[in-house]
CSV table of C-alpha atoms and ligand atoms in Angstrom, one decimal:
chain,number,residue,atom,x,y,z
A,1,MET,CA,-5.8,11.0,-18.5
A,2,TRP,CA,-8.4,10.4,-21.3
A,3,LEU,CA,-6.0,11.5,-23.9
A,4,SER,CA,-3.2,9.3,-22.7
A,5,LEU,CA,-5.5,6.3,-22.4
A,6,PHE,CA,-6.8,7.0,-25.8
A,7,SER,CA,-3.4,6.9,-27.4
A,8,LEU,CA,-2.6,3.7,-25.5
A,9,VAL,CA,-5.7,2.0,-26.8
A,10,ALA,CA,-4.6,3.1,-30.3
A,11,CYS,CA,-1.2,1.4,-30.0
A,12,GLY,CA,-1.8,-1.4,-27.5
A,13,GLU,CA,-3.9,-1.3,-24.4
A,14,VAL,CA,-2.5,-1.3,-20.8
A,15,LYS,CA,-4.0,-4.2,-19.0
A,16,GLY,CA,-5.4,-3.4,-15.6
A,17,GLY,CA,-3.9,-0.8,-13.3
A,18,ASP,CA,-4.6,2.8,-12.6
A,19,ASP,CA,-3.6,6.2,-13.9
A,20,PHE,CA,0.0,5.9,-12.5
A,21,ILE,CA,0.5,2.7,-14.2
A,22,ALA,CA,-1.1,3.7,-17.5
A,23,THR,CA,0.8,7.0,-17.6
A,24,ASN,CA,4.2,5.3,-17.0
A,25,VAL,CA,3.5,2.4,-19.4
A,26,GLU,CA,2.6,4.9,-22.0
A,27,HIS,CA,5.7,6.8,-21.4
A,28,ALA,CA,7.9,3.7,-21.4
A,29,ALA,CA,6.4,2.5,-24.6
A,30,ALA,CA,6.9,5.8,-26.3
A,31,GLN,CA,10.5,6.0,-25.2
A,32,TYR,CA,11.4,2.5,-26.1
A,33,ARG,CA,9.6,2.9,-29.5
A,34,LEU,CA,12.2,5.6,-30.2
A,35,GLN,CA,14.9,3.2,-29.1
A,36,THR,CA,13.8,0.4,-31.3
A,37,ASP,CA,13.2,2.8,-34.2
A,38,ALA,CA,16.8,4.0,-33.8
A,39,LEU,CA,18.1,0.5,-33.8
A,40,GLU,CA,16.1,-0.5,-36.9
A,41,GLY,CA,18.5,0.8,-39.4
A,42,SER,CA,21.6,-0.9,-38.0
A,43,GLU,CA,23.1,-3.8,-39.9
A,44,ARG,CA,23.5,-6.1,-36.9
A,45,MET,CA,21.6,-6.6,-33.7
A,46,LEU,CA,22.6,-3.9,-31.2
A,47,ILE,CA,21.6,-4.2,-27.6
A,48,PRO,CA,21.6,-0.8,-25.7
A,49,ARG,CA,23.5,-1.1,-22.4
A,50,THR,CA,24.4,2.4,-21.2
A,51,VAL,CA,26.0,5.8,-22.2
A,52,ASP,CA,29.7,6.5,-21.9
A,53,ALA,CA,31.5,9.5,-20.4
A,54,GLU,CA,31.5,11.2,-23.7
A,55,GLY,CA,27.7,10.8,-24.0
A,56,LYS,CA,27.8,8.1,-26.6
A,57,MET,CA,25.6,5.0,-26.6
A,58,VAL,CA,27.3,1.8,-25.4
A,59,TYR,CA,26.0,-1.5,-26.8
A,60,ALA,CA,26.3,-4.8,-25.0
A,61,ARG,CA,28.5,-7.4,-26.6
A,62,ARG,CA,26.9,-10.8,-26.9
A,63,LYS,CA,29.7,-13.1,-25.9
A,64,TRP,CA,30.6,-11.9,-22.4
A,65,ASP,CA,28.3,-9.1,-21.4
A,66,TRP,CA,26.2,-9.9,-18.3
A,67,THR,CA,23.6,-7.3,-19.4
A,68,ILE,CA,22.5,-8.6,-22.8
A,69,GLY,CA,19.3,-10.2,-21.5
A,70,PHE,CA,17.8,-7.1,-20.0
A,71,PHE,CA,16.9,-5.3,-23.2
A,72,PRO,CA,14.9,-8.3,-24.6
A,73,GLY,CA,13.4,-8.7,-21.1
A,74,SER,CA,12.2,-5.1,-21.1
A,75,LEU,CA,10.6,-5.7,-24.5
A,76,TRP,CA,8.7,-8.7,-23.1
A,77,TYR,CA,7.5,-6.6,-20.2
A,78,LEU,CA,6.4,-3.9,-22.7
A,79,TYR,CA,4.5,-6.6,-24.6
A,80,ASN,CA,2.8,-7.8,-21.4
A,81,LEU,CA,2.0,-4.3,-20.2
A,82,THR,CA,0.5,-3.1,-23.5
A,83,ASP,CA,-0.6,-6.2,-25.4
A,84,ASP,CA,0.8,-4.6,-28.5
A,85,PRO,CA,2.2,-7.3,-30.9
A,86,TYR,CA,4.9,-4.9,-32.0
A,87,TRP,CA,6.7,-5.6,-28.7
A,88,LYS,CA,6.3,-9.3,-29.0
A,89,ASP,CA,7.9,-9.3,-32.4
A,90,LYS,CA,10.8,-7.2,-31.1
A,91,ALA,CA,11.1,-9.3,-27.9
A,92,GLU,CA,11.3,-12.5,-29.9
A,93,SER,CA,14.0,-11.2,-32.3
A,94,TYR,CA,16.2,-10.0,-29.5
A,95,THR,CA,15.6,-13.1,-27.3
A,96,GLU,CA,16.4,-15.5,-30.1
A,97,TYR,CA,19.5,-13.5,-31.0
A,98,LEU,CA,20.9,-14.8,-27.7
A,99,ILE,CA,20.3,-18.5,-28.4
A,100,LYS,CA,23.9,-19.5,-28.4
A,101,GLU,CA,24.3,-18.2,-24.8
A,102,GLN,CA,22.6,-21.3,-23.5
A,103,TYR,CA,26.0,-23.0,-23.9
A,104,ASN,CA,28.0,-20.2,-22.2
A,105,THR,CA,29.9,-21.6,-19.2
A,106,THR,CA,32.4,-18.7,-18.8
A,107,HIS,CA,30.4,-16.8,-16.2
A,108,HIS,CA,27.6,-17.2,-13.7
A,109,ASP,CA,25.4,-14.5,-15.3
A,110,ILE,CA,23.9,-16.9,-17.8
A,111,GLY,CA,21.0,-16.8,-15.3
A,112,PHE,CA,20.4,-13.1,-15.9
A,113,VAL,CA,21.0,-13.5,-19.7
A,114,ILE,CA,18.7,-16.5,-20.4
A,115,GLY,CA,16.2,-15.7,-17.5
A,116,CYS,CA,15.4,-12.2,-18.6
A,117,SER,CA,15.1,-13.2,-22.3
A,118,PHE,CA,13.9,-16.8,-22.8
A,119,LEU,CA,12.3,-17.4,-19.4
A,120,ASN,CA,10.4,-14.2,-19.5
A,121,GLY,CA,9.4,-15.0,-23.1
A,122,LEU,CA,8.1,-18.4,-21.9
A,123,ARG,CA,6.1,-16.6,-19.2
A,124,MET,CA,4.7,-13.9,-21.4
A,125,GLY,CA,3.6,-15.5,-24.6
A,126,GLY,CA,6.9,-16.7,-26.2
A,127,LYS,CA,7.5,-20.1,-27.8
A,128,GLU,CA,7.5,-23.7,-26.5
A,129,GLU,CA,11.0,-24.0,-28.0
A,130,TYR,CA,12.3,-21.7,-25.3
A,131,LYS,CA,12.0,-24.5,-22.8
A,132,PRO,CA,15.0,-26.6,-23.8
A,133,VAL,CA,17.1,-23.5,-24.0
A,134,ILE,CA,16.3,-22.7,-20.3
A,135,VAL,CA,17.2,-26.2,-19.3
A,136,GLN,CA,20.5,-26.2,-21.3
A,137,ALA,CA,21.4,-22.8,-19.8
A,138,ALA,CA,20.9,-24.3,-16.3
A,139,LYS,CA,23.1,-27.2,-17.3
A,140,SER,CA,25.8,-24.7,-18.3
A,141,LEU,CA,25.4,-22.7,-15.1
A,142,SER,CA,25.7,-26.0,-13.1
A,143,THR,CA,29.2,-26.6,-14.5
A,144,ARG,CA,30.3,-23.8,-12.2
A,145,PHE,CA,29.1,-25.6,-9.1
A,146,ARG,CA,31.9,-26.5,-6.8
A,147,PRO,CA,30.5,-29.5,-4.8
A,148,GLU,CA,33.1,-29.5,-2.0
A,149,ALA,CA,32.3,-25.9,-1.3
A,150,GLY,CA,28.6,-26.2,-2.1
A,151,ILE,CA,28.5,-23.0,-4.2
A,152,ILE,CA,28.5,-21.8,-7.7
A,153,GLN,CA,31.7,-20.0,-8.6
A,154,SER,CA,30.7,-16.5,-9.8
A,155,TRP,CA,33.9,-15.2,-11.4
A,156,ASN,CA,36.8,-17.1,-12.9
A,157,ALA,CA,39.9,-16.7,-10.8
A,158,ASP,CA,42.4,-16.7,-13.6
A,159,LYS,CA,42.1,-13.2,-14.9
A,160,GLY,CA,41.1,-9.6,-14.1
A,161,ARG,CA,40.4,-8.5,-10.5
A,162,PRO,CA,40.1,-12.0,-9.1
A,163,LEU,CA,43.6,-12.9,-10.3
A,164,GLN,CA,45.0,-9.6,-9.1
A,165,MET,CA,43.4,-10.1,-5.7
A,166,GLY,CA,44.5,-13.8,-5.5
A,167,TRP,CA,40.9,-15.0,-5.0
A,168,LYS,CA,40.4,-18.7,-5.5
A,169,CYS,CA,36.7,-19.1,-5.9
A,170,PRO,CA,34.9,-15.8,-5.6
A,171,VAL,CA,31.1,-15.8,-5.1
A,172,ILE,CA,29.2,-12.5,-5.3
A,173,ILE,CA,25.9,-11.8,-3.8
A,174,ASP,CA,24.6,-11.0,-7.3
A,175,ASN,CA,24.9,-14.7,-8.0
A,176,MET,CA,21.6,-15.3,-6.1
A,177,MET,CA,19.8,-13.8,-9.0
A,178,ASN,CA,21.0,-16.5,-11.4
A,179,LEU,CA,19.4,-19.3,-9.3
A,180,GLU,CA,15.9,-18.6,-10.7
A,181,LEU,CA,17.1,-20.3,-13.9
A,182,LEU,CA,18.0,-23.4,-11.9
A,183,PHE,CA,14.6,-23.6,-10.1
A,184,GLU,CA,12.8,-23.2,-13.4
A,185,ALA,CA,15.0,-25.8,-15.1
A,186,THR,CA,13.9,-28.3,-12.5
A,187,ARG,CA,10.3,-27.4,-13.0
A,188,LEU,CA,10.7,-27.9,-16.7
A,189,SER,CA,12.8,-31.0,-16.8
A,190,GLY,CA,11.9,-32.8,-13.6
A,191,ASP,CA,15.6,-33.1,-12.8
A,192,SER,CA,16.1,-32.1,-9.2
A,193,THR,CA,19.9,-31.6,-9.7
A,194,TYR,CA,19.4,-27.9,-10.5
A,195,TYR,CA,17.1,-27.3,-7.5
A,196,ASN,CA,19.6,-29.0,-5.2
A,197,ILE,CA,22.5,-26.9,-6.5
A,198,ALA,CA,20.4,-23.7,-6.0
A,199,LEU,CA,19.5,-24.7,-2.5
A,200,SER,CA,23.1,-25.5,-1.5
A,201,HIS,CA,24.2,-22.1,-2.9
A,202,ILE,CA,21.4,-20.2,-1.1
A,203,ASP,CA,22.3,-21.9,2.2
A,204,LYS,CA,26.0,-21.2,2.0
A,205,THR,CA,25.3,-17.6,1.0
A,206,LEU,CA,22.9,-17.3,4.0
A,207,ASN,CA,25.6,-18.5,6.3
A,208,ASN,CA,28.6,-16.7,4.8
A,209,HIS,CA,27.6,-13.5,3.1
A,210,PHE,CA,25.6,-11.6,5.7
A,211,ARG,CA,26.6,-9.4,8.6
A,212,GLU,CA,24.8,-9.2,12.0
A,213,ASP,CA,23.0,-6.0,10.9
A,214,GLY,CA,21.4,-7.8,7.9
A,215,SER,CA,23.6,-6.2,5.2
A,216,THR,CA,25.6,-8.3,2.8
A,217,TYR,CA,29.2,-8.4,1.7
A,218,HIS,CA,29.7,-8.2,-2.0
A,219,VAL,CA,32.3,-10.9,-2.5
A,220,VAL,CA,33.0,-14.1,-0.4
A,221,ASP,CA,36.1,-16.0,-1.6
A,222,TYR,CA,36.0,-19.7,-0.9
A,223,ASP,CA,38.5,-22.5,-0.9
A,224,PRO,CA,36.9,-24.6,-3.6
A,225,GLN,CA,38.3,-27.9,-2.2
A,226,THR,CA,37.3,-27.4,1.4
A,227,GLY,CA,34.6,-24.7,1.3
A,228,LYS,CA,36.5,-22.7,3.9
A,229,VAL,CA,35.8,-18.9,3.6
A,230,LEU,CA,39.1,-17.3,2.8
A,231,ASN,CA,38.0,-13.7,2.5
A,232,ARG,CA,35.0,-11.3,2.7
A,233,CYS,CA,35.4,-8.2,0.6
A,234,THR,CA,34.1,-6.0,-2.2
A,235,ALA,CA,34.7,-5.3,-5.8
A,236,GLN,CA,32.1,-2.7,-6.7
A,237,GLY,CA,31.4,-1.3,-3.2
A,238,TYR,CA,33.2,1.6,-1.4
A,239,SER,CA,35.1,-0.8,1.0
A,240,ASP,CA,35.1,-4.4,2.1
A,241,GLU,CA,33.0,-3.5,5.1
A,242,SER,CA,30.6,-1.1,3.4
A,243,ALA,CA,27.1,-1.9,2.1
A,244,TRP,CA,27.1,-1.6,-1.7
A,245,ALA,CA,23.6,-0.5,-2.6
A,246,ARG,CA,23.0,-2.9,-5.5
A,247,GLY,CA,24.4,-5.8,-3.5
A,248,GLN,CA,21.7,-5.2,-0.9
A,249,ALA,CA,19.2,-5.1,-3.7
A,250,TRP,CA,20.3,-8.4,-5.1
A,251,ALA,CA,20.1,-9.9,-1.6
A,252,ILE,CA,16.6,-8.8,-0.9
A,253,TYR,CA,15.4,-9.9,-4.4
A,254,GLY,CA,17.4,-13.1,-4.3
A,255,TYR,CA,16.0,-14.3,-0.9
A,256,THR,CA,12.5,-13.4,-1.8
A,257,MET,CA,12.8,-15.3,-5.1
A,258,ALA,CA,14.4,-18.3,-3.2
A,259,TYR,CA,11.3,-18.3,-0.9
A,260,ARG,CA,9.0,-18.4,-4.0
A,261,TYR,CA,10.5,-21.8,-5.0
A,262,THR,CA,11.2,-23.4,-1.6
A,263,ARG,CA,8.9,-21.9,0.9
A,264,ILE,CA,11.7,-22.0,3.4
A,265,PRO,CA,10.9,-19.4,6.1
A,266,GLU,CA,14.5,-18.5,6.8
A,267,TYR,CA,14.8,-17.1,3.3
A,268,LEU,CA,11.9,-14.8,3.9
A,269,LYS,CA,13.4,-13.8,7.2
A,270,GLN,CA,16.7,-12.9,5.5
A,271,ALA,CA,14.8,-10.8,3.0
A,272,ASP,CA,13.2,-9.0,5.9
A,273,LYS,CA,16.5,-8.4,7.6
A,274,VAL,CA,17.9,-6.8,4.5
A,275,TYR,CA,14.7,-4.7,4.3
A,276,GLU,CA,15.2,-3.5,7.9
A,277,PHE,CA,18.9,-2.7,7.1
A,278,ILE,CA,18.0,-0.6,4.0
A,279,PHE,CA,15.0,1.2,5.3
A,280,THR,CA,16.2,2.1,8.7
A,281,HIS,CA,19.6,3.3,7.4
A,282,LEU,CA,20.4,6.9,8.2
A,283,ASN,CA,22.0,7.4,4.8
A,284,LEU,CA,18.9,6.4,2.9
A,285,PRO,CA,17.6,9.6,1.2
A,286,THR,CA,13.9,10.5,1.7
A,287,ASP,CA,13.0,9.6,-1.9
A,288,LEU,CA,14.3,6.1,-1.1
A,289,VAL,CA,16.7,6.0,-4.0
A,290,PRO,CA,20.0,4.9,-2.3
A,291,TYR,CA,23.4,6.3,-2.8
A,292,TRP,CA,25.5,3.8,-4.7
A,293,ASP,CA,26.9,2.6,-1.4
A,294,PHE,CA,25.3,3.2,2.0
A,295,ASP,CA,28.8,4.0,3.4
A,296,ALA,CA,30.1,6.1,0.5
A,297,LEU,CA,32.5,8.7,1.8
A,298,ASN,CA,31.0,11.9,0.7
A,299,ILE,CA,27.3,11.4,1.2
A,300,PRO,CA,25.2,13.5,0.4
A,301,ASN,CA,27.5,14.4,-2.5
A,302,GLU,CA,27.6,10.9,-4.0
A,303,PRO,CA,25.8,9.5,-7.0
A,304,ARG,CA,22.5,7.7,-6.5
A,305,ASP,CA,21.8,4.3,-7.9
A,306,ALA,CA,18.4,4.1,-9.5
A,307,SER,CA,19.1,0.6,-10.6
A,308,ALA,CA,19.3,-0.6,-7.0
A,309,ALA,CA,16.1,1.2,-6.2
A,310,ALA,CA,14.3,-0.4,-9.2
A,311,VAL,CA,15.5,-3.9,-8.1
A,312,ILE,CA,14.4,-3.3,-4.5
A,313,ALA,CA,11.0,-2.0,-5.6
A,314,SER,CA,10.4,-5.1,-7.8
A,315,ALA,CA,11.5,-7.4,-4.9
A,316,LEU,CA,9.2,-5.7,-2.4
A,317,TYR,CA,6.1,-6.3,-4.6
A,318,GLU,CA,6.9,-9.9,-4.4
A,319,LEU,CA,7.8,-9.8,-0.7
A,320,SER,CA,4.5,-8.1,0.0
A,321,TYR,CA,2.7,-11.0,-1.7
A,322,TYR,CA,4.1,-13.4,0.9
A,323,SER,CA,3.5,-11.3,3.9
A,324,ASP,CA,0.8,-9.4,5.8
A,325,ASN,CA,3.2,-6.5,6.3
A,326,ARG,CA,1.7,-3.6,4.3
A,327,GLU,CA,4.9,-1.6,4.6
A,328,TYR,CA,6.6,-3.6,1.9
A,329,LYS,CA,4.1,-2.5,-0.8
A,330,ASN,CA,3.8,1.0,0.5
A,331,THR,CA,7.6,1.3,0.3
A,332,ALA,CA,7.7,-0.2,-3.2
A,333,ASP,CA,5.0,2.3,-4.3
A,334,LYS,CA,7.1,5.2,-2.9
A,335,ILE,CA,10.2,4.1,-4.7
A,336,MET,CA,8.2,3.8,-7.9
A,337,GLU,CA,6.8,7.3,-7.4
A,338,SER,CA,10.4,8.6,-7.0
A,339,LEU,CA,11.7,6.7,-10.1
A,340,SER,CA,8.7,7.9,-12.1
A,341,SER,CA,9.3,11.6,-11.3
A,342,PRO,CA,11.4,13.9,-13.5
A,343,ALA,CA,14.3,13.5,-11.1
A,344,TYR,CA,14.9,10.0,-12.4
A,345,ARG,CA,12.6,9.3,-15.3
A,346,ALA,CA,13.9,10.8,-18.6
A,347,GLY,CA,11.7,12.8,-20.8
A,348,ILE,CA,10.7,11.3,-24.1
A,349,GLY,CA,13.5,11.5,-26.6
A,350,GLU,CA,16.1,12.2,-23.9
A,351,ASN,CA,18.7,10.0,-22.2
A,352,HIS,CA,19.5,8.0,-25.3
A,353,TYR,CA,16.0,6.6,-25.1
A,354,PHE,CA,16.6,4.8,-21.8
A,355,LEU,CA,13.8,5.2,-19.2
A,356,LEU,CA,15.8,6.0,-16.1
A,357,LYS,CA,18.7,8.3,-15.4
A,358,HIS,CA,21.1,8.2,-12.4
A,359,SER,CA,22.4,4.7,-12.0
A,360,VAL,CA,25.8,3.4,-11.2
A,361,GLY,CA,27.7,0.4,-12.6
A,362,SER,CA,31.0,0.5,-10.7
A,363,CYS,CA,32.2,3.6,-8.9
A,364,PRO,CA,35.6,2.0,-7.8
A,365,ASP,CA,36.3,1.3,-11.5
A,366,HIS,CA,35.1,4.7,-12.6
A,367,VAL,CA,32.8,2.9,-15.0
A,368,GLU,CA,29.2,3.8,-15.6
A,369,VAL,CA,28.8,6.4,-12.9
A,370,ASP,CA,25.5,8.4,-12.9
A,371,VAL,CA,24.3,7.0,-16.2
A,372,PRO,CA,21.3,5.1,-17.6
A,373,LEU,CA,21.6,1.3,-17.5
A,374,ASN,CA,19.5,-1.2,-19.3
A,375,TYR,CA,19.0,-3.2,-16.1
A,376,ALA,CA,17.6,-0.2,-14.2
A,377,ASP,CA,15.0,0.1,-17.0
A,378,TYR,CA,14.3,-3.7,-16.9
A,379,TYR,CA,13.6,-3.8,-13.1
A,380,TYR,CA,11.6,-0.6,-13.3
A,381,LEU,CA,9.3,-2.2,-15.9
A,382,GLU,CA,9.2,-5.5,-13.9
A,383,ALA,CA,8.2,-3.5,-10.9
A,384,LEU,CA,5.5,-1.7,-12.9
A,385,LYS,CA,4.1,-5.0,-14.0
A,386,ARG,CA,4.2,-6.5,-10.5
A,387,LYS,CA,2.5,-3.4,-9.1
A,388,ARG,CA,-0.2,-3.6,-11.8
A,389,ASP,CA,-0.8,-7.3,-11.2
A,390,MET,CA,-0.9,-6.9,-7.4
A,391,GLU,CA,-3.4,-4.1,-7.7
A,392,ALA,CA,-5.5,-5.7,-10.4
A,393,ASN,CA,-5.9,-9.1,-8.8
A,394,GLY,CA,-3.6,-9.5,-5.8
A,395,SER,CA,-1.4,-11.9,-7.7
A,396,LEU,CA,1.9,-12.1,-9.4
A,397,GLN,CA,0.7,-13.9,-12.5
A,398,HIS,CA,3.7,-14.5,-14.5
A,399,ILE,CA,6.2,-15.5,-11.9
A,400,LEU,CA,3.9,-18.0,-10.3
A,401,ALA,CA,2.7,-19.4,-13.6
A,402,SER,CA,3.2,-23.0,-14.6
A,403,TYR,CA,3.7,-24.0,-18.2
B,1,LIG,N1,26.0,-8.1,-11.4
B,1,LIG,C1,26.8,-7.0,-11.6
B,1,LIG,C2,26.4,-5.8,-11.0
B,1,LIG,O1,25.4,-5.7,-10.3
B,1,LIG,O2,27.0,-4.8,-11.3
């Protein structure tokens, strides 16, 4: 321990926390230092996303890739966890590279893109100039609000799978994650339009996305003129009636975050229902890292999804902050122990310098199956930060900050 703490002090100190946190932050910083060093020589900005079936690095493409904010977000977390200005410098460059995305209205994931980069930057030492970018991005996201249906349209219906399926106005549970941007835009601008859009979307999702057992559908297709639910189905799950693991993760995280900004008890109740679903499920492995879908056909011979586990762990630290139920934090700690074990955490210099192994993008599309993913790393680092903050002073500093 002394050795590892010594080297951390030498290249940026870990703030607060214990040996588990110090060790894992040190590991993450060493691995991501190799990543940023490897990117240094490239002529243009490259954002690591995943690794393809041939074992080659895949970079995210700026214009349409929903994952482009996660790498800058991870750099902000590394800065926060180490206090090393090296990470701030890198985080700023990668964040500011995304500046044009504030005007992107072509998909709902602008919330992930700008939230992970500019909003995290604002929370963790970035520039005042990030504020108008966040508000503009919220304005762009709001163009996708369909007032008659009361929801934000996730995917465009005129191409790809939505066109093939004949969907009119598809909303995916993932969309909950993009609403944080709207809440923050209202805080920053004083314009309640964004807040109201978020609230409407959350309530519609609460009514229409969930099953009796607390699990969520992946896709709900609406009639955009009347708001009638036309179909409940899946895109990335095993089947329409199955429980896609990352969808459950987005749900528990989304409703916990929604409670943060609204204090509406039903949202906390929904997060708890999803918790009960996940953690009483017979197909949840003992290390608490779920298979990619709780109903996948060949369990236990199915890939795990470390990204879902990381999202859930991060959500549970926040959920534990709003509740007396100690189980939430204990469960999050167990997940973090699993993810930090050699079964999931890559050795230094391995795994194309990503932190975590064994995530799944989309099994039905045969895309990104059992690979590293930049968002698995992002939520792992976020969870590490939340764990440190909870244990150091019982708070969740950055997400509750006002600026
Ligand atoms: N939001 C896309 C996914 O979770 O794969």
